[in-house]
């Protein structure tokens, strides 16, 4: 009997725990933990640390579960794209059926645990987020429309709203603002990635804007969306969760982000090919710092308020 | 030839130890959460774990 007969179909060896952990998209989970925690901590009410810890942990696990369901559904696309070819299913480390089972199991567990630890609204928001990412985005939008990541970006925007709901039990204008910040940030972030992924998306048959409308149109879209994002992000500084730290960070970061978007707008494919998409890559990397610093600044202002050093505009 | 330790055994063993640790952590979290919930709801009847009206502070 050959060694491969011992394993499930489609895998080359016995999967380890790390292979299953990779199904949960750990880097996305870390972003979810950070933004959900920010939503929890900037809220006017506080929760017991154990309740907050458990709720945020299971929000992260819920996000990971939706990542596993996404990898199960998109295994055929991931196999073709260089960026995703090393994921556990196309790499032959985990059978697709295991990803489905893990995704469904952890989805149910995470929603129940958030409901028990915090409240039903937070659990319902998490359930909707998982459904939106796994079904609406992965199964429907992604292969159908170039607006896929514009609408699908909502899935990634829910965590701070869930964090806020864990603390307050409700939804308010402030939590909607945090949702909108990530929602508006997502298109420029992913379109910059799509520009330097070159032919990955077209080879996989995914109708990204770069495939359906070309690079010229994508560069215009990045610029316009960045301007809208910048106006919103700076305006958010004048809400009750904003403050001097957020406003200072927002002004500086958005000025740099708009400059980056303008540089992308001015370039053409030949210029980008010549320097290996250097401007697009640095814009993409900066977009991660952009989001991190905006939520970090919200936390800074929350600390100022709780110390009595800032009373709001 | 039959080997006592195939690669599949060591890999499964490490996976099972990992799953065991995760389950133990989960049990601790549920215990900790239960302790916090129980100690934060105020005076309770011991037999059915509901708030005891006799201990409730009346509004003046």
GROMACS .gro file of C-alpha atoms in nm:
model
  373
    1UNK     CA    1   0.000   0.000   0.000
    2UNK     CA    2   0.137   0.342  -0.094
    3UNK     CA    3   0.158   0.612   0.171
    4UNK     CA    4  -0.088   0.832  -0.021
    5UNK     CA    5  -0.358   0.565   0.024
    6UNK     CA    6  -0.362   0.653   0.392
    7UNK     CA    7  -0.483   1.009   0.335
    8UNK     CA    8  -0.808   1.173   0.226
    9UNK     CA    9  -0.853   1.236  -0.150
   10UNK     CA   10  -0.684   1.556  -0.267
   11UNK     CA   11  -0.427   1.574   0.012
   12UNK     CA   12  -0.066   1.459   0.001
   13UNK     CA   13  -0.014   1.402   0.375
   14UNK     CA   14  -0.195   1.397   0.707
   15UNK     CA   15  -0.306   1.755   0.786
   16UNK     CA   16  -0.157   1.915   1.098
   17UNK     CA   17  -0.325   2.165   1.330
   18UNK     CA   18  -0.138   2.451   1.161
   19UNK     CA   19  -0.295   2.357   0.825
   20UNK     CA   20  -0.643   2.396   0.975
   21UNK     CA   21  -0.540   2.722   1.143
   22UNK     CA   22  -0.430   2.855   0.802
   23UNK     CA   23  -0.787   2.798   0.676
   24UNK     CA   24  -0.903   3.069   0.916
   25UNK     CA   25  -0.702   3.345   0.741
   26UNK     CA   26  -0.502   3.448   1.051
   27UNK     CA   27  -0.399   3.787   0.911
   28UNK     CA   28  -0.761   3.882   0.842
   29UNK     CA   29  -0.849   3.759   1.192
   30UNK     CA   30  -0.588   3.991   1.345
   31UNK     CA   31  -0.744   4.289   1.164
   32UNK     CA   32  -1.089   4.179   1.283
   33UNK     CA   33  -0.967   4.153   1.644
   34UNK     CA   34  -0.816   4.500   1.626
   35UNK     CA   35  -1.117   4.677   1.470
   36UNK     CA   36  -1.372   4.489   1.685
   37UNK     CA   37  -1.171   4.573   1.997
   38UNK     CA   38  -1.159   4.937   1.889
   39UNK     CA   39  -1.539   4.936   1.847
   40UNK     CA   40  -1.574   4.784   2.194
   41UNK     CA   41  -1.336   5.024   2.367
   42UNK     CA   42  -1.455   5.351   2.211
   43UNK     CA   43  -1.816   5.275   2.310
   44UNK     CA   44  -1.956   5.482   2.599
   45UNK     CA   45  -2.046   5.172   2.806
   46UNK     CA   46  -1.793   4.923   2.934
   47UNK     CA   47  -1.820   4.547   2.979
   48UNK     CA   48  -1.648   4.307   3.217
   49UNK     CA   49  -1.301   4.218   3.077
   50UNK     CA   50  -1.390   3.848   3.067
   51UNK     CA   51  -1.708   3.920   2.871
   52UNK     CA   52  -1.518   4.148   2.632
   53UNK     CA   53  -1.235   3.898   2.588
   54UNK     CA   54  -1.470   3.606   2.517
   55UNK     CA   55  -1.688   3.805   2.280
   56UNK     CA   56  -1.394   3.943   2.078
   57UNK     CA   57  -1.227   3.599   2.068
   58UNK     CA   58  -1.539   3.443   1.918
   59UNK     CA   59  -1.593   3.732   1.677
   60UNK     CA   60  -1.241   3.653   1.550
   61UNK     CA   61  -1.324   3.282   1.531
   62UNK     CA   62  -1.645   3.367   1.342
   63UNK     CA   63  -1.440   3.572   1.096
   64UNK     CA   64  -1.201   3.278   1.062
   65UNK     CA   65  -1.494   3.045   0.999
   66UNK     CA   66  -1.614   3.264   0.712
   67UNK     CA   67  -1.257   3.254   0.577
   68UNK     CA   68  -1.264   2.872   0.582
   69UNK     CA   69  -1.600   2.871   0.399
   70UNK     CA   70  -1.454   3.117   0.145
   71UNK     CA   71  -1.154   2.888   0.088
   72UNK     CA   72  -1.385   2.586   0.046
   73UNK     CA   73  -1.598   2.763  -0.214
   74UNK     CA   74  -1.312   2.938  -0.397
   75UNK     CA   75  -1.064   2.647  -0.408
   76UNK     CA   76  -1.084   2.640  -0.790
   77UNK     CA   77  -1.000   3.011  -0.814
   78UNK     CA   78  -0.728   2.995  -0.546
   79UNK     CA   79  -0.555   2.717  -0.740
   80UNK     CA   80  -0.513   2.941  -1.046
   81UNK     CA   81  -0.400   3.260  -0.872
   82UNK     CA   82  -0.037   3.294  -0.762
   83UNK     CA   83  -0.132   3.493  -0.451
   84UNK     CA   84  -0.358   3.216  -0.321
   85UNK     CA   85  -0.211   2.897  -0.471
   86UNK     CA   86  -0.034   2.814  -0.143
   87UNK     CA   87  -0.356   2.814   0.060
   88UNK     CA   88  -0.425   2.481   0.238
   89UNK     CA   89  -0.679   2.336  -0.011
   90UNK     CA   90  -0.504   2.411  -0.345
   91UNK     CA   91  -0.172   2.320  -0.179
   92UNK     CA   92  -0.310   1.972  -0.100
   93UNK     CA   93  -0.270   2.011   0.278
   94UNK     CA   94  -0.640   1.993   0.378
   95UNK     CA   95  -0.932   1.826   0.197
   96UNK     CA   96  -1.206   2.070   0.086
   97UNK     CA   97  -1.470   1.880   0.285
   98UNK     CA   98  -1.275   1.949   0.606
   99UNK     CA   99  -1.274   2.323   0.530
  100UNK     CA  100  -1.653   2.314   0.487
  101UNK     CA  101  -1.703   2.121   0.812
  102UNK     CA  102  -1.466   2.349   1.005
  103UNK     CA  103  -1.628   2.663   0.862
  104UNK     CA  104  -1.983   2.553   0.942
  105UNK     CA  105  -1.892   2.421   1.288
  106UNK     CA  106  -1.700   2.730   1.395
  107UNK     CA  107  -1.968   2.961   1.249
  108UNK     CA  108  -2.235   2.806   1.470
  109UNK     CA  109  -2.010   2.793   1.776
  110UNK     CA  110  -1.892   3.154   1.742
  111UNK     CA  111  -2.244   3.297   1.700
  112UNK     CA  112  -2.374   3.102   2.002
  113UNK     CA  113  -2.078   3.205   2.219
  114UNK     CA  114  -2.108   3.576   2.126
  115UNK     CA  115  -2.479   3.554   2.205
  116UNK     CA  116  -2.408   3.397   2.544
  117UNK     CA  117  -2.116   3.625   2.631
  118UNK     CA  118  -2.260   3.955   2.507
  119UNK     CA  119  -2.608   3.990   2.358
  120UNK     CA  120  -2.833   3.874   2.076
  121UNK     CA  121  -2.774   4.180   1.858
  122UNK     CA  122  -2.396   4.125   1.854
  123UNK     CA  123  -2.455   3.755   1.775
  124UNK     CA  124  -2.701   3.844   1.496
  125UNK     CA  125  -2.453   4.093   1.346
  126UNK     CA  126  -2.180   3.828   1.352
  127UNK     CA  127  -2.411   3.571   1.189
  128UNK     CA  128  -2.500   3.824   0.918
  129UNK     CA  129  -2.131   3.906   0.863
  130UNK     CA  130  -2.045   3.538   0.813
  131UNK     CA  131  -2.343   3.493   0.579
  132UNK     CA  132  -2.253   3.809   0.387
  133UNK     CA  133  -1.889   3.709   0.335
  134UNK     CA  134  -1.942   3.339   0.264
  135UNK     CA  135  -2.265   3.355   0.062
  136UNK     CA  136  -2.328   3.708  -0.070
  137UNK     CA  137  -1.964   3.793  -0.149
  138UNK     CA  138  -1.792   3.456  -0.214
  139UNK     CA  139  -2.075   3.264  -0.382
  140UNK     CA  140  -2.255   3.545  -0.557
  141UNK     CA  141  -2.081   3.881  -0.606
  142UNK     CA  142  -1.720   3.772  -0.656
  143UNK     CA  143  -1.774   3.582  -0.982
  144UNK     CA  144  -2.055   3.802  -1.111
  145UNK     CA  145  -1.982   4.174  -1.095
  146UNK     CA  146  -1.685   4.413  -1.093
  147UNK     CA  147  -1.860   4.579  -0.798
  148UNK     CA  148  -1.775   4.260  -0.602
  149UNK     CA  149  -1.538   4.417  -0.355
  150UNK     CA  150  -1.734   4.743  -0.328
  151UNK     CA  151  -2.044   4.565  -0.195
  152UNK     CA  152  -1.853   4.271  -0.047
  153UNK     CA  153  -1.640   4.515   0.152
  154UNK     CA  154  -1.933   4.540   0.393
  155UNK     CA  155  -1.836   4.201   0.538
  156UNK     CA  156  -1.500   4.336   0.652
  157UNK     CA  157  -1.663   4.655   0.782
  158UNK     CA  158  -1.891   4.491   1.039
  159UNK     CA  159  -1.638   4.399   1.316
  160UNK     CA  160  -1.619   4.746   1.482
  161UNK     CA  161  -1.998   4.760   1.468
  162UNK     CA  162  -2.010   4.420   1.643
  163UNK     CA  163  -1.759   4.543   1.902
  164UNK     CA  164  -1.979   4.848   1.967
  165UNK     CA  165  -2.289   4.623   1.994
  166UNK     CA  166  -2.107   4.398   2.246
  167UNK     CA  167  -2.058   4.700   2.474
  168UNK     CA  168  -2.382   4.889   2.418
  169UNK     CA  169  -2.629   4.629   2.292
  170UNK     CA  170  -2.723   4.862   2.008
  171UNK     CA  171  -2.630   5.028   1.679
  172UNK     CA  172  -2.569   5.402   1.665
  173UNK     CA  173  -2.438   5.670   1.431
  174UNK     CA  174  -2.086   5.622   1.572
  175UNK     CA  175  -2.079   5.251   1.496
  176UNK     CA  176  -2.218   5.319   1.148
  177UNK     CA  177  -1.935   5.571   1.098
  178UNK     CA  178  -1.674   5.306   1.185
  179UNK     CA  179  -1.848   5.065   0.947
  180UNK     CA  180  -1.840   5.328   0.669
  181UNK     CA  181  -1.470   5.400   0.725
  182UNK     CA  182  -1.376   5.038   0.644
  183UNK     CA  183  -1.645   5.009   0.376
  184UNK     CA  184  -1.507   5.310   0.184
  185UNK     CA  185  -1.146   5.206   0.245
  186UNK     CA  186  -1.190   4.857   0.094
  187UNK     CA  187  -1.226   4.943  -0.279
  188UNK     CA  188  -0.906   5.152  -0.317
  189UNK     CA  189  -0.719   4.892  -0.107
  190UNK     CA  190  -0.822   4.596  -0.323
  191UNK     CA  191  -0.812   4.773  -0.657
  192UNK     CA  192  -0.450   4.871  -0.591
  193UNK     CA  193  -0.382   4.501  -0.524
  194UNK     CA  194  -0.567   4.403  -0.844
  195UNK     CA  195  -0.348   4.643  -1.046
  196UNK     CA  196  -0.023   4.471  -0.953
  197UNK     CA  197  -0.168   4.118  -0.951
  198UNK     CA  198  -0.158   4.163  -1.331
  199UNK     CA  199  -0.333   3.868  -1.499
  200UNK     CA  200  -0.418   3.665  -1.188
  201UNK     CA  201  -0.783   3.767  -1.177
  202UNK     CA  202  -0.845   3.734  -1.551
  203UNK     CA  203  -0.683   3.387  -1.554
  204UNK     CA  204  -0.914   3.286  -1.270
  205UNK     CA  205  -1.220   3.433  -1.444
  206UNK     CA  206  -1.291   3.679  -1.161
  207UNK     CA  207  -1.450   3.999  -1.301
  208UNK     CA  208  -1.237   4.245  -1.107
  209UNK     CA  209  -1.254   4.604  -1.229
  210UNK     CA  210  -0.907   4.566  -1.382
  211UNK     CA  211  -1.039   4.278  -1.595
  212UNK     CA  212  -1.377   4.421  -1.701
  213UNK     CA  213  -1.292   4.792  -1.735
  214UNK     CA  214  -0.912   4.794  -1.767
  215UNK     CA  215  -0.635   4.961  -1.572
  216UNK     CA  216  -0.715   5.318  -1.683
  217UNK     CA  217  -1.068   5.300  -1.541
  218UNK     CA  218  -0.945   5.126  -1.223
  219UNK     CA  219  -0.697   5.407  -1.159
  220UNK     CA  220  -0.979   5.664  -1.194
  221UNK     CA  221  -1.197   5.461  -0.957
  222UNK     CA  222  -0.918   5.443  -0.697
  223UNK     CA  223  -0.874   5.820  -0.712
  224UNK     CA  224  -1.246   5.904  -0.679
  225UNK     CA  225  -1.309   5.651  -0.400
  226UNK     CA  226  -1.003   5.780  -0.212
  227UNK     CA  227  -1.137   6.137  -0.226
  228UNK     CA  228  -1.475   6.023  -0.090
  229UNK     CA  229  -1.300   5.818   0.179
  230UNK     CA  230  -1.079   6.114   0.279
  231UNK     CA  231  -1.377   6.350   0.314
  232UNK     CA  232  -1.562   6.094   0.524
  233UNK     CA  233  -1.262   5.998   0.738
  234UNK     CA  234  -1.181   6.358   0.828
  235UNK     CA  235  -1.549   6.441   0.889
  236UNK     CA  236  -1.568   6.148   1.131
  237UNK     CA  237  -1.325   6.334   1.355
  238UNK     CA  238  -1.608   6.571   1.452
  239UNK     CA  239  -1.839   6.297   1.582
  240UNK     CA  240  -1.854   6.197   1.948
  241UNK     CA  241  -1.588   5.926   1.900
  242UNK     CA  242  -1.346   6.165   1.727
  243UNK     CA  243  -1.106   6.401   1.898
  244UNK     CA  244  -0.773   6.582   1.859
  245UNK     CA  245  -0.565   6.265   1.808
  246UNK     CA  246  -0.800   6.117   1.548
  247UNK     CA  247  -0.838   6.446   1.365
  248UNK     CA  248  -0.461   6.504   1.347
  249UNK     CA  249  -0.396   6.149   1.227
  250UNK     CA  250  -0.685   6.164   0.977
  251UNK     CA  251  -0.568   6.490   0.818
  252UNK     CA  252  -0.209   6.366   0.772
  253UNK     CA  253  -0.295   6.011   0.663
  254UNK     CA  254  -0.564   6.120   0.418
  255UNK     CA  255  -0.337   6.383   0.262
  256UNK     CA  256  -0.076   6.111   0.199
  257UNK     CA  257  -0.341   5.865   0.079
  258UNK     CA  258  -0.489   6.120  -0.166
  259UNK     CA  259  -0.138   6.198  -0.296
  260UNK     CA  260  -0.082   5.824  -0.349
  261UNK     CA  261  -0.414   5.790  -0.533
  262UNK     CA  262  -0.325   6.090  -0.749
  263UNK     CA  263   0.013   5.934  -0.834
  264UNK     CA  264  -0.170   5.613  -0.936
  265UNK     CA  265  -0.411   5.818  -1.151
  266UNK     CA  266  -0.127   5.990  -1.337
  267UNK     CA  267   0.051   5.667  -1.429
  268UNK     CA  268  -0.020   5.434  -1.717
  269UNK     CA  269   0.043   5.063  -1.761
  270UNK     CA  270   0.381   5.117  -1.930
  271UNK     CA  271   0.513   5.331  -1.642
  272UNK     CA  272   0.384   5.076  -1.390
  273UNK     CA  273   0.544   4.786  -1.578
  274UNK     CA  274   0.873   4.977  -1.596
  275UNK     CA  275   0.913   5.002  -1.218
  276UNK     CA  276   0.732   4.681  -1.123
  277UNK     CA  277   0.415   4.861  -0.999
  278UNK     CA  278   0.615   5.033  -0.724
  279UNK     CA  279   0.361   5.314  -0.667
  280UNK     CA  280   0.064   5.073  -0.658
  281UNK     CA  281   0.245   4.841  -0.416
  282UNK     CA  282   0.343   5.122  -0.180
  283UNK     CA  283  -0.017   5.256  -0.193
  284UNK     CA  284  -0.145   4.908  -0.099
  285UNK     CA  285   0.100   4.874   0.190
  286UNK     CA  286   0.022   5.225   0.311
  287UNK     CA  287  -0.352   5.146   0.306
  288UNK     CA  288  -0.295   4.886   0.581
  289UNK     CA  289  -0.114   5.141   0.797
  290UNK     CA  290  -0.390   5.393   0.716
  291UNK     CA  291  -0.663   5.174   0.865
  292UNK     CA  292  -0.452   5.070   1.163
  293UNK     CA  293  -0.368   5.429   1.256
  294UNK     CA  294  -0.726   5.554   1.216
  295UNK     CA  295  -0.860   5.297   1.462
  296UNK     CA  296  -0.556   5.342   1.685
  297UNK     CA  297  -0.631   5.716   1.696
  298UNK     CA  298  -0.995   5.648   1.788
  299UNK     CA  299  -0.863   5.442   2.080
  300UNK     CA  300  -0.628   5.728   2.174
  301UNK     CA  301  -0.917   5.975   2.189
  302UNK     CA  302  -1.126   5.726   2.391
  303UNK     CA  303  -0.837   5.713   2.640
  304UNK     CA  304  -0.832   6.096   2.652
  305UNK     CA  305  -1.206   6.104   2.723
  306UNK     CA  306  -1.188   5.843   2.997
  307UNK     CA  307  -0.899   6.035   3.159
  308UNK     CA  308  -1.110   6.350   3.148
  309UNK     CA  309  -0.866   6.528   2.917
  310UNK     CA  310  -1.108   6.572   2.628
  311UNK     CA  311  -1.478   6.650   2.640
  312UNK     CA  312  -1.566   6.637   2.272
  313UNK     CA  313  -1.641   6.903   2.010
  314UNK     CA  314   0.842  -0.394   0.692
  315UNK     CA  315   0.609  -0.259   0.959
  316UNK     CA  316   0.742   0.052   1.130
  317UNK     CA  317   0.613   0.124   1.479
  318UNK     CA  318   0.608   0.501   1.422
  319UNK     CA  319   0.490   0.615   1.082
  320UNK     CA  320   0.494   0.990   1.001
  321UNK     CA  321   0.113   0.976   1.013
  322UNK     CA  322   0.124   0.875   1.381
  323UNK     CA  323   0.347   1.158   1.498
  324UNK     CA  324   0.143   1.409   1.298
  325UNK     CA  325  -0.185   1.278   1.439
  326UNK     CA  326  -0.045   1.276   1.790
  327UNK     CA  327   0.061   1.641   1.772
  328UNK     CA  328  -0.279   1.731   1.620
  329UNK     CA  329  -0.466   1.547   1.895
  330UNK     CA  330  -0.259   1.717   2.166
  331UNK     CA  331  -0.339   2.053   2.002
  332UNK     CA  332  -0.712   1.977   1.988
  333UNK     CA  333  -0.699   1.867   2.353
  334UNK     CA  334  -0.538   2.196   2.456
  335UNK     CA  335  -0.796   2.394   2.257
  336UNK     CA  336  -1.083   2.205   2.423
  337UNK     CA  337  -0.931   2.259   2.769
  338UNK     CA  338  -0.897   2.632   2.696
  339UNK     CA  339  -1.258   2.640   2.574
  340UNK     CA  340  -1.374   2.475   2.899
  341UNK     CA  341  -1.179   2.735   3.101
  342UNK     CA  342  -1.332   3.021   2.902
  343UNK     CA  343  -1.687   2.886   2.953
  344UNK     CA  344  -1.614   2.841   3.324
  345UNK     CA  345  -1.470   3.194   3.357
  346UNK     CA  346  -1.758   3.347   3.163
  347UNK     CA  347  -2.013   3.159   3.376
  348UNK     CA  348  -1.842   3.275   3.696
  349UNK     CA  349  -1.851   3.638   3.579
  350UNK     CA  350  -2.215   3.615   3.466
  351UNK     CA  351  -2.328   3.452   3.790
  352UNK     CA  352  -2.145   3.696   4.017
  353UNK     CA  353  -2.269   4.002   3.828
  354UNK     CA  354  -2.646   3.958   3.831
  355UNK     CA  355  -2.706   4.047   4.196
  356UNK     CA  356  -2.872   3.847   4.474
  357UNK     CA  357  -3.026   3.521   4.356
  358UNK     CA  358  -3.235   3.235   4.482
  359UNK     CA  359  -3.005   2.937   4.507
  360UNK     CA  360  -3.253   2.677   4.387
  361UNK     CA  361  -3.349   2.821   4.047
  362UNK     CA  362  -3.089   3.097   3.993
  363UNK     CA  363  -3.329   3.386   3.945
  364UNK     CA  364  -3.313   3.725   4.112
  365UNK     CA  365  -3.460   3.703   4.462
  366UNK     CA  366  -3.733   3.970   4.502
  367UNK     CA  367  -3.693   3.974   4.881
  368UNK     CA  368  -3.333   4.098   4.840
  369UNK     CA  369  -3.408   4.360   4.578
  370UNK     CA  370  -3.356   4.719   4.693
  371UNK     CA  371  -3.681   4.913   4.672
  372UNK     CA  372  -3.687   5.246   4.493
  373UNK     CA  373  -3.756   5.531   4.734
   0.00000   0.00000   0.00000
